[in-house]
Amino acid sequence: MHRRPILILAGMLATAGVFADSAYKWVDAEGVVHYSDVPVEGAESVDLSGYSRKTGAQLARTRSPAADTAADEGTADRPFRYESLAVASPAAEETLWNIEGILNVSLALRPGLQNGHQVRVYFDGTPRTVTGTTFQIEEVWRGVHNIQVEVIDEAGELMIRSQPNRFYVQQNTVIR
């Protein structure tokens, strides 16, 4: 009989964070912005008191088919834009060992590569065109190398460009 008030109190305490009026924002070492309702070292407080809250059921009731159509038509007028592009691998300033002349490259592109768009790669200043976000570059030998990528549309127009990325290739030497 005494369990019911304890369970109700425990439930209220467990859900108290859901109704918090503040959030925390911080930027990690990679430059990615994060938000949380739990404070993290170096985070700044974001006041949410001015924002309205609606449950999923309330949102479902307020959304109509006409609103969906209007939203779709509104996006048709805006030109497509990529949010971000970066060379994920090799990482900037990374040292690669014994790659046997073959460099595996992976890109982080958001949103994903659109139909008809291509990736132009500048490897040590030489342009190459590829059709995906993962590819290989051959004949990459020891030394310092630079890679930068950009996405171009069907007309060859620049859509987005990554930051230049410098990395190093090392090869073990066998002493005879």
PDB file of C-alpha atoms in Angstrom:
ATOM      1  CA  MET A   1       0.000   0.000   0.000  1.00  0.00           C
ATOM      2  CA  HIS A   2       2.906   2.358   0.677  1.00  0.00           C
ATOM      3  CA  ARG A   3       4.533   1.402  -2.617  1.00  0.00           C
ATOM      4  CA  ARG A   4       2.132   3.382  -4.791  1.00  0.00           C
ATOM      5  CA  PRO A   5       3.208   6.877  -3.551  1.00  0.00           C
ATOM      6  CA  ILE A   6       6.849   5.852  -3.827  1.00  0.00           C
ATOM      7  CA  LEU A   7       6.350   4.630  -7.406  1.00  0.00           C
ATOM      8  CA  ILE A   8       4.491   7.802  -8.353  1.00  0.00           C
ATOM      9  CA  LEU A   9       7.250   9.956  -6.855  1.00  0.00           C
ATOM     10  CA  ALA A  10       9.937   7.908  -8.626  1.00  0.00           C
ATOM     11  CA  GLY A  11       8.087   8.303 -11.925  1.00  0.00           C
ATOM     12  CA  MET A  12       7.808  12.047 -11.473  1.00  0.00           C
ATOM     13  CA  LEU A  13      11.516  12.356 -10.708  1.00  0.00           C
ATOM     14  CA  ALA A  14      12.465  10.194 -13.686  1.00  0.00           C
ATOM     15  CA  THR A  15      10.500  12.375 -16.113  1.00  0.00           C
ATOM     16  CA  ALA A  16      11.442  15.740 -14.623  1.00  0.00           C
ATOM     17  CA  GLY A  17      14.266  16.206 -17.156  1.00  0.00           C
ATOM     18  CA  VAL A  18      11.835  15.886 -20.063  1.00  0.00           C
ATOM     19  CA  PHE A  19      10.203  19.156 -19.077  1.00  0.00           C
ATOM     20  CA  ALA A  20      13.447  21.084 -18.563  1.00  0.00           C
ATOM     21  CA  ASP A  21      13.499  24.704 -19.717  1.00  0.00           C
ATOM     22  CA  SER A  22      17.166  24.766 -20.625  1.00  0.00           C
ATOM     23  CA  ALA A  23      19.561  22.954 -22.876  1.00  0.00           C
ATOM     24  CA  TYR A  24      23.296  23.060 -23.329  1.00  0.00           C
ATOM     25  CA  LYS A  25      25.327  23.715 -26.452  1.00  0.00           C
ATOM     26  CA  TRP A  26      28.992  22.980 -27.124  1.00  0.00           C
ATOM     27  CA  VAL A  27      31.377  22.497 -30.037  1.00  0.00           C
ATOM     28  CA  ASP A  28      33.678  19.466 -30.037  1.00  0.00           C
ATOM     29  CA  ALA A  29      37.273  19.289 -31.273  1.00  0.00           C
ATOM     30  CA  GLU A  30      36.062  18.463 -34.807  1.00  0.00           C
ATOM     31  CA  GLY A  31      33.933  21.628 -34.930  1.00  0.00           C
ATOM     32  CA  VAL A  32      30.615  19.757 -34.625  1.00  0.00           C
ATOM     33  CA  VAL A  33      27.918  21.569 -32.632  1.00  0.00           C
ATOM     34  CA  HIS A  34      26.115  19.439 -30.015  1.00  0.00           C
ATOM     35  CA  TYR A  35      23.000  20.074 -27.918  1.00  0.00           C
ATOM     36  CA  SER A  36      21.932  18.235 -24.776  1.00  0.00           C
ATOM     37  CA  ASP A  37      19.750  18.602 -21.707  1.00  0.00           C
ATOM     38  CA  VAL A  38      22.702  17.415 -19.605  1.00  0.00           C
ATOM     39  CA  PRO A  39      25.486  19.938 -18.923  1.00  0.00           C
ATOM     40  CA  VAL A  40      28.903  19.074 -20.341  1.00  0.00           C
ATOM     41  CA  GLU A  41      32.195  20.728 -19.426  1.00  0.00           C
ATOM     42  CA  GLY A  42      32.621  23.861 -21.534  1.00  0.00           C
ATOM     43  CA  ALA A  43      28.965  23.951 -22.628  1.00  0.00           C
ATOM     44  CA  GLU A  44      26.916  27.130 -22.627  1.00  0.00           C
ATOM     45  CA  SER A  45      23.334  27.216 -21.385  1.00  0.00           C
ATOM     46  CA  VAL A  46      20.559  27.740 -23.943  1.00  0.00           C
ATOM     47  CA  ASP A  47      17.279  29.091 -22.565  1.00  0.00           C
ATOM     48  CA  LEU A  48      14.236  27.306 -24.007  1.00  0.00           C
ATOM     49  CA  SER A  49      11.546  29.106 -22.027  1.00  0.00           C
ATOM     50  CA  GLY A  50      10.379  31.095 -25.054  1.00  0.00           C
ATOM     51  CA  TYR A  51       9.650  27.997 -27.156  1.00  0.00           C
ATOM     52  CA  SER A  52       6.304  26.247 -27.218  1.00  0.00           C
ATOM     53  CA  ARG A  53       6.085  22.515 -26.638  1.00  0.00           C
ATOM     54  CA  LYS A  54       3.749  20.134 -28.410  1.00  0.00           C
ATOM     55  CA  THR A  55       3.418  16.405 -28.091  1.00  0.00           C
ATOM     56  CA  GLY A  56       3.488  14.116 -31.109  1.00  0.00           C
ATOM     57  CA  ALA A  57      -0.300  13.752 -30.928  1.00  0.00           C
ATOM     58  CA  GLN A  58      -0.761  17.542 -30.945  1.00  0.00           C
ATOM     59  CA  LEU A  59       1.505  17.894 -33.962  1.00  0.00           C
ATOM     60  CA  ALA A  60      -0.347  15.139 -35.834  1.00  0.00           C
ATOM     61  CA  ARG A  61      -3.663  16.905 -35.248  1.00  0.00           C
ATOM     62  CA  THR A  62      -2.399  20.281 -36.470  1.00  0.00           C
ATOM     63  CA  ARG A  63      -0.831  18.923 -39.687  1.00  0.00           C
ATOM     64  CA  SER A  64      -3.099  18.732 -42.721  1.00  0.00           C
ATOM     65  CA  PRO A  65      -2.643  17.332 -46.262  1.00  0.00           C
ATOM     66  CA  ALA A  66      -2.862  20.903 -47.588  1.00  0.00           C
ATOM     67  CA  ALA A  67       0.059  21.912 -45.358  1.00  0.00           C
ATOM     68  CA  ASP A  68       2.111  18.960 -46.663  1.00  0.00           C
ATOM     69  CA  THR A  69       1.442  20.012 -50.266  1.00  0.00           C
ATOM     70  CA  ALA A  70       2.339  23.633 -49.525  1.00  0.00           C
ATOM     71  CA  ALA A  71       5.574  22.550 -47.836  1.00  0.00           C
ATOM     72  CA  ASP A  72       6.517  20.392 -50.839  1.00  0.00           C
ATOM     73  CA  GLU A  73       5.802  23.252 -53.265  1.00  0.00           C
ATOM     74  CA  GLY A  74       7.876  25.666 -51.176  1.00  0.00           C
ATOM     75  CA  THR A  75      10.976  23.490 -51.442  1.00  0.00           C
ATOM     76  CA  ALA A  76      10.603  23.168 -55.219  1.00  0.00           C
ATOM     77  CA  ASP A  77      11.353  26.897 -55.636  1.00  0.00           C
ATOM     78  CA  ARG A  78      14.596  26.777 -53.675  1.00  0.00           C
ATOM     79  CA  PRO A  79      17.748  25.478 -55.402  1.00  0.00           C
ATOM     80  CA  PHE A  80      19.332  22.368 -53.923  1.00  0.00           C
ATOM     81  CA  ARG A  81      22.245  22.981 -51.539  1.00  0.00           C
ATOM     82  CA  TYR A  82      24.644  20.647 -49.760  1.00  0.00           C
ATOM     83  CA  GLU A  83      25.114  21.307 -46.042  1.00  0.00           C
ATOM     84  CA  SER A  84      28.647  19.982 -45.606  1.00  0.00           C
ATOM     85  CA  LEU A  85      31.508  18.216 -47.361  1.00  0.00           C
ATOM     86  CA  ALA A  86      34.711  16.904 -45.785  1.00  0.00           C
ATOM     87  CA  VAL A  87      37.386  14.309 -46.436  1.00  0.00           C
ATOM     88  CA  ALA A  88      36.705  11.725 -43.725  1.00  0.00           C
ATOM     89  CA  SER A  89      39.613   9.461 -44.653  1.00  0.00           C
ATOM     90  CA  PRO A  90      42.487  10.079 -44.747  1.00  0.00           C
ATOM     91  CA  ALA A  91      42.105  12.458 -41.828  1.00  0.00           C
ATOM     92  CA  ALA A  92      43.919  15.792 -41.830  1.00  0.00           C
ATOM     93  CA  GLU A  93      47.531  15.449 -40.682  1.00  0.00           C
ATOM     94  CA  GLU A  94      47.183  11.647 -40.555  1.00  0.00           C
ATOM     95  CA  THR A  95      50.207   9.453 -41.223  1.00  0.00           C
ATOM     96  CA  LEU A  96      49.474   6.350 -43.298  1.00  0.00           C
ATOM     97  CA  TRP A  97      51.892   3.442 -43.249  1.00  0.00           C
ATOM     98  CA  ASN A  98      52.622   0.882 -45.999  1.00  0.00           C
ATOM     99  CA  ILE A  99      49.616   1.585 -48.227  1.00  0.00           C
ATOM    100  CA  GLU A 100      51.388  -0.040 -51.217  1.00  0.00           C
ATOM    101  CA  GLY A 101      50.566   2.906 -53.470  1.00  0.00           C
ATOM    102  CA  ILE A 102      46.780   2.665 -53.075  1.00  0.00           C
ATOM    103  CA  LEU A 103      44.956   5.383 -51.147  1.00  0.00           C
ATOM    104  CA  ASN A 104      41.398   4.668 -49.989  1.00  0.00           C
ATOM    105  CA  VAL A 105      39.404   7.897 -49.769  1.00  0.00           C
ATOM    106  CA  SER A 106      36.093   8.372 -47.983  1.00  0.00           C
ATOM    107  CA  LEU A 107      34.043  11.570 -47.990  1.00  0.00           C
ATOM    108  CA  ALA A 108      31.425  12.879 -45.575  1.00  0.00           C
ATOM    109  CA  LEU A 109      28.773  14.639 -47.677  1.00  0.00           C
ATOM    110  CA  ARG A 110      25.452  15.853 -46.295  1.00  0.00           C
ATOM    111  CA  PRO A 111      22.937  15.265 -47.761  1.00  0.00           C
ATOM    112  CA  GLY A 112      24.210  12.430 -49.944  1.00  0.00           C
ATOM    113  CA  LEU A 113      25.431  12.821 -53.520  1.00  0.00           C
ATOM    114  CA  GLN A 114      22.508  13.713 -55.795  1.00  0.00           C
ATOM    115  CA  ASN A 115      21.810  12.085 -59.168  1.00  0.00           C
ATOM    116  CA  GLY A 116      23.828  13.714 -61.925  1.00  0.00           C
ATOM    117  CA  HIS A 117      26.313  15.307 -59.526  1.00  0.00           C
ATOM    118  CA  GLN A 118      29.971  14.324 -59.519  1.00  0.00           C
ATOM    119  CA  VAL A 119      32.875  14.624 -57.136  1.00  0.00           C
ATOM    120  CA  ARG A 120      35.956  16.410 -58.406  1.00  0.00           C
ATOM    121  CA  VAL A 121      39.109  15.505 -56.494  1.00  0.00           C
ATOM    122  CA  TYR A 122      42.254  17.602 -56.426  1.00  0.00           C
ATOM    123  CA  PHE A 123      45.047  15.252 -55.393  1.00  0.00           C
ATOM    124  CA  ASP A 124      48.354  17.098 -55.079  1.00  0.00           C
ATOM    125  CA  GLY A 125      46.859  19.763 -57.369  1.00  0.00           C
ATOM    126  CA  THR A 126      45.801  17.375 -60.143  1.00  0.00           C
ATOM    127  CA  PRO A 127      42.038  17.207 -60.792  1.00  0.00           C
ATOM    128  CA  ARG A 128      40.232  13.866 -61.135  1.00  0.00           C
ATOM    129  CA  THR A 129      36.496  13.208 -61.413  1.00  0.00           C
ATOM    130  CA  VAL A 130      34.774  10.359 -59.564  1.00  0.00           C
ATOM    131  CA  THR A 131      31.097   9.458 -59.215  1.00  0.00           C
ATOM    132  CA  GLY A 132      30.922   8.383 -55.570  1.00  0.00           C
ATOM    133  CA  THR A 133      31.963   9.330 -52.064  1.00  0.00           C
ATOM    134  CA  THR A 134      34.331   6.369 -51.603  1.00  0.00           C
ATOM    135  CA  PHE A 135      37.076   5.707 -54.115  1.00  0.00           C
ATOM    136  CA  GLN A 136      40.744   4.793 -54.542  1.00  0.00           C
ATOM    137  CA  ILE A 137      43.661   6.775 -55.876  1.00  0.00           C
ATOM    138  CA  GLU A 138      46.560   4.723 -57.213  1.00  0.00           C
ATOM    139  CA  GLU A 139      50.293   5.435 -57.250  1.00  0.00           C
ATOM    140  CA  VAL A 140      50.347   7.314 -53.957  1.00  0.00           C
ATOM    141  CA  TRP A 141      53.880   6.960 -52.640  1.00  0.00           C
ATOM    142  CA  ARG A 142      55.686   8.139 -49.527  1.00  0.00           C
ATOM    143  CA  GLY A 143      55.723  11.833 -48.752  1.00  0.00           C
ATOM    144  CA  VAL A 144      53.409  14.722 -47.997  1.00  0.00           C
ATOM    145  CA  HIS A 145      50.155  14.823 -49.961  1.00  0.00           C
ATOM    146  CA  ASN A 146      47.207  17.195 -50.248  1.00  0.00           C
ATOM    147  CA  ILE A 147      43.621  16.384 -51.151  1.00  0.00           C
ATOM    148  CA  GLN A 148      40.606  18.620 -51.619  1.00  0.00           C
ATOM    149  CA  VAL A 149      37.216  17.689 -53.052  1.00  0.00           C
ATOM    150  CA  GLU A 150      34.248  19.513 -54.496  1.00  0.00           C
ATOM    151  CA  VAL A 151      30.847  18.522 -55.811  1.00  0.00           C
ATOM    152  CA  ILE A 152      29.784  19.758 -59.233  1.00  0.00           C
ATOM    153  CA  ASP A 153      26.332  19.595 -60.807  1.00  0.00           C
ATOM    154  CA  GLU A 154      25.332  18.426 -64.316  1.00  0.00           C
ATOM    155  CA  ALA A 155      26.360  21.781 -65.796  1.00  0.00           C
ATOM    156  CA  GLY A 156      29.787  21.655 -64.130  1.00  0.00           C
ATOM    157  CA  GLU A 157      28.835  24.351 -61.610  1.00  0.00           C
ATOM    158  CA  LEU A 158      30.431  24.199 -58.163  1.00  0.00           C
ATOM    159  CA  MET A 159      27.965  23.117 -55.454  1.00  0.00           C
ATOM    160  CA  ILE A 160      30.290  22.787 -52.426  1.00  0.00           C
ATOM    161  CA  ARG A 161      34.028  22.480 -51.687  1.00  0.00           C
ATOM    162  CA  SER A 162      35.850  20.853 -48.772  1.00  0.00           C
ATOM    163  CA  GLN A 163      38.731  22.299 -46.815  1.00  0.00           C
ATOM    164  CA  PRO A 164      42.193  21.235 -48.045  1.00  0.00           C
ATOM    165  CA  ASN A 165      43.467  18.153 -46.255  1.00  0.00           C
ATOM    166  CA  ARG A 166      47.189  17.376 -45.811  1.00  0.00           C
ATOM    167  CA  PHE A 167      48.332  13.864 -44.889  1.00  0.00           C
ATOM    168  CA  TYR A 168      51.526  11.818 -44.913  1.00  0.00           C
ATOM    169  CA  VAL A 169      52.483   8.453 -46.362  1.00  0.00           C
ATOM    170  CA  GLN A 170      55.334   6.506 -44.770  1.00  0.00           C
ATOM    171  CA  GLN A 171      56.929   3.259 -45.877  1.00  0.00           C
ATOM    172  CA  ASN A 172      58.940   0.949 -43.670  1.00  0.00           C
ATOM    173  CA  THR A 173      62.461   0.360 -44.924  1.00  0.00           C
ATOM    174  CA  VAL A 174      64.206  -2.990 -44.626  1.00  0.00           C
ATOM    175  CA  ILE A 175      67.906  -2.604 -43.845  1.00  0.00           C
ATOM    176  CA  ARG A 176      70.030  -5.206 -45.631  1.00  0.00           C
TER     177      ARG A 176
END
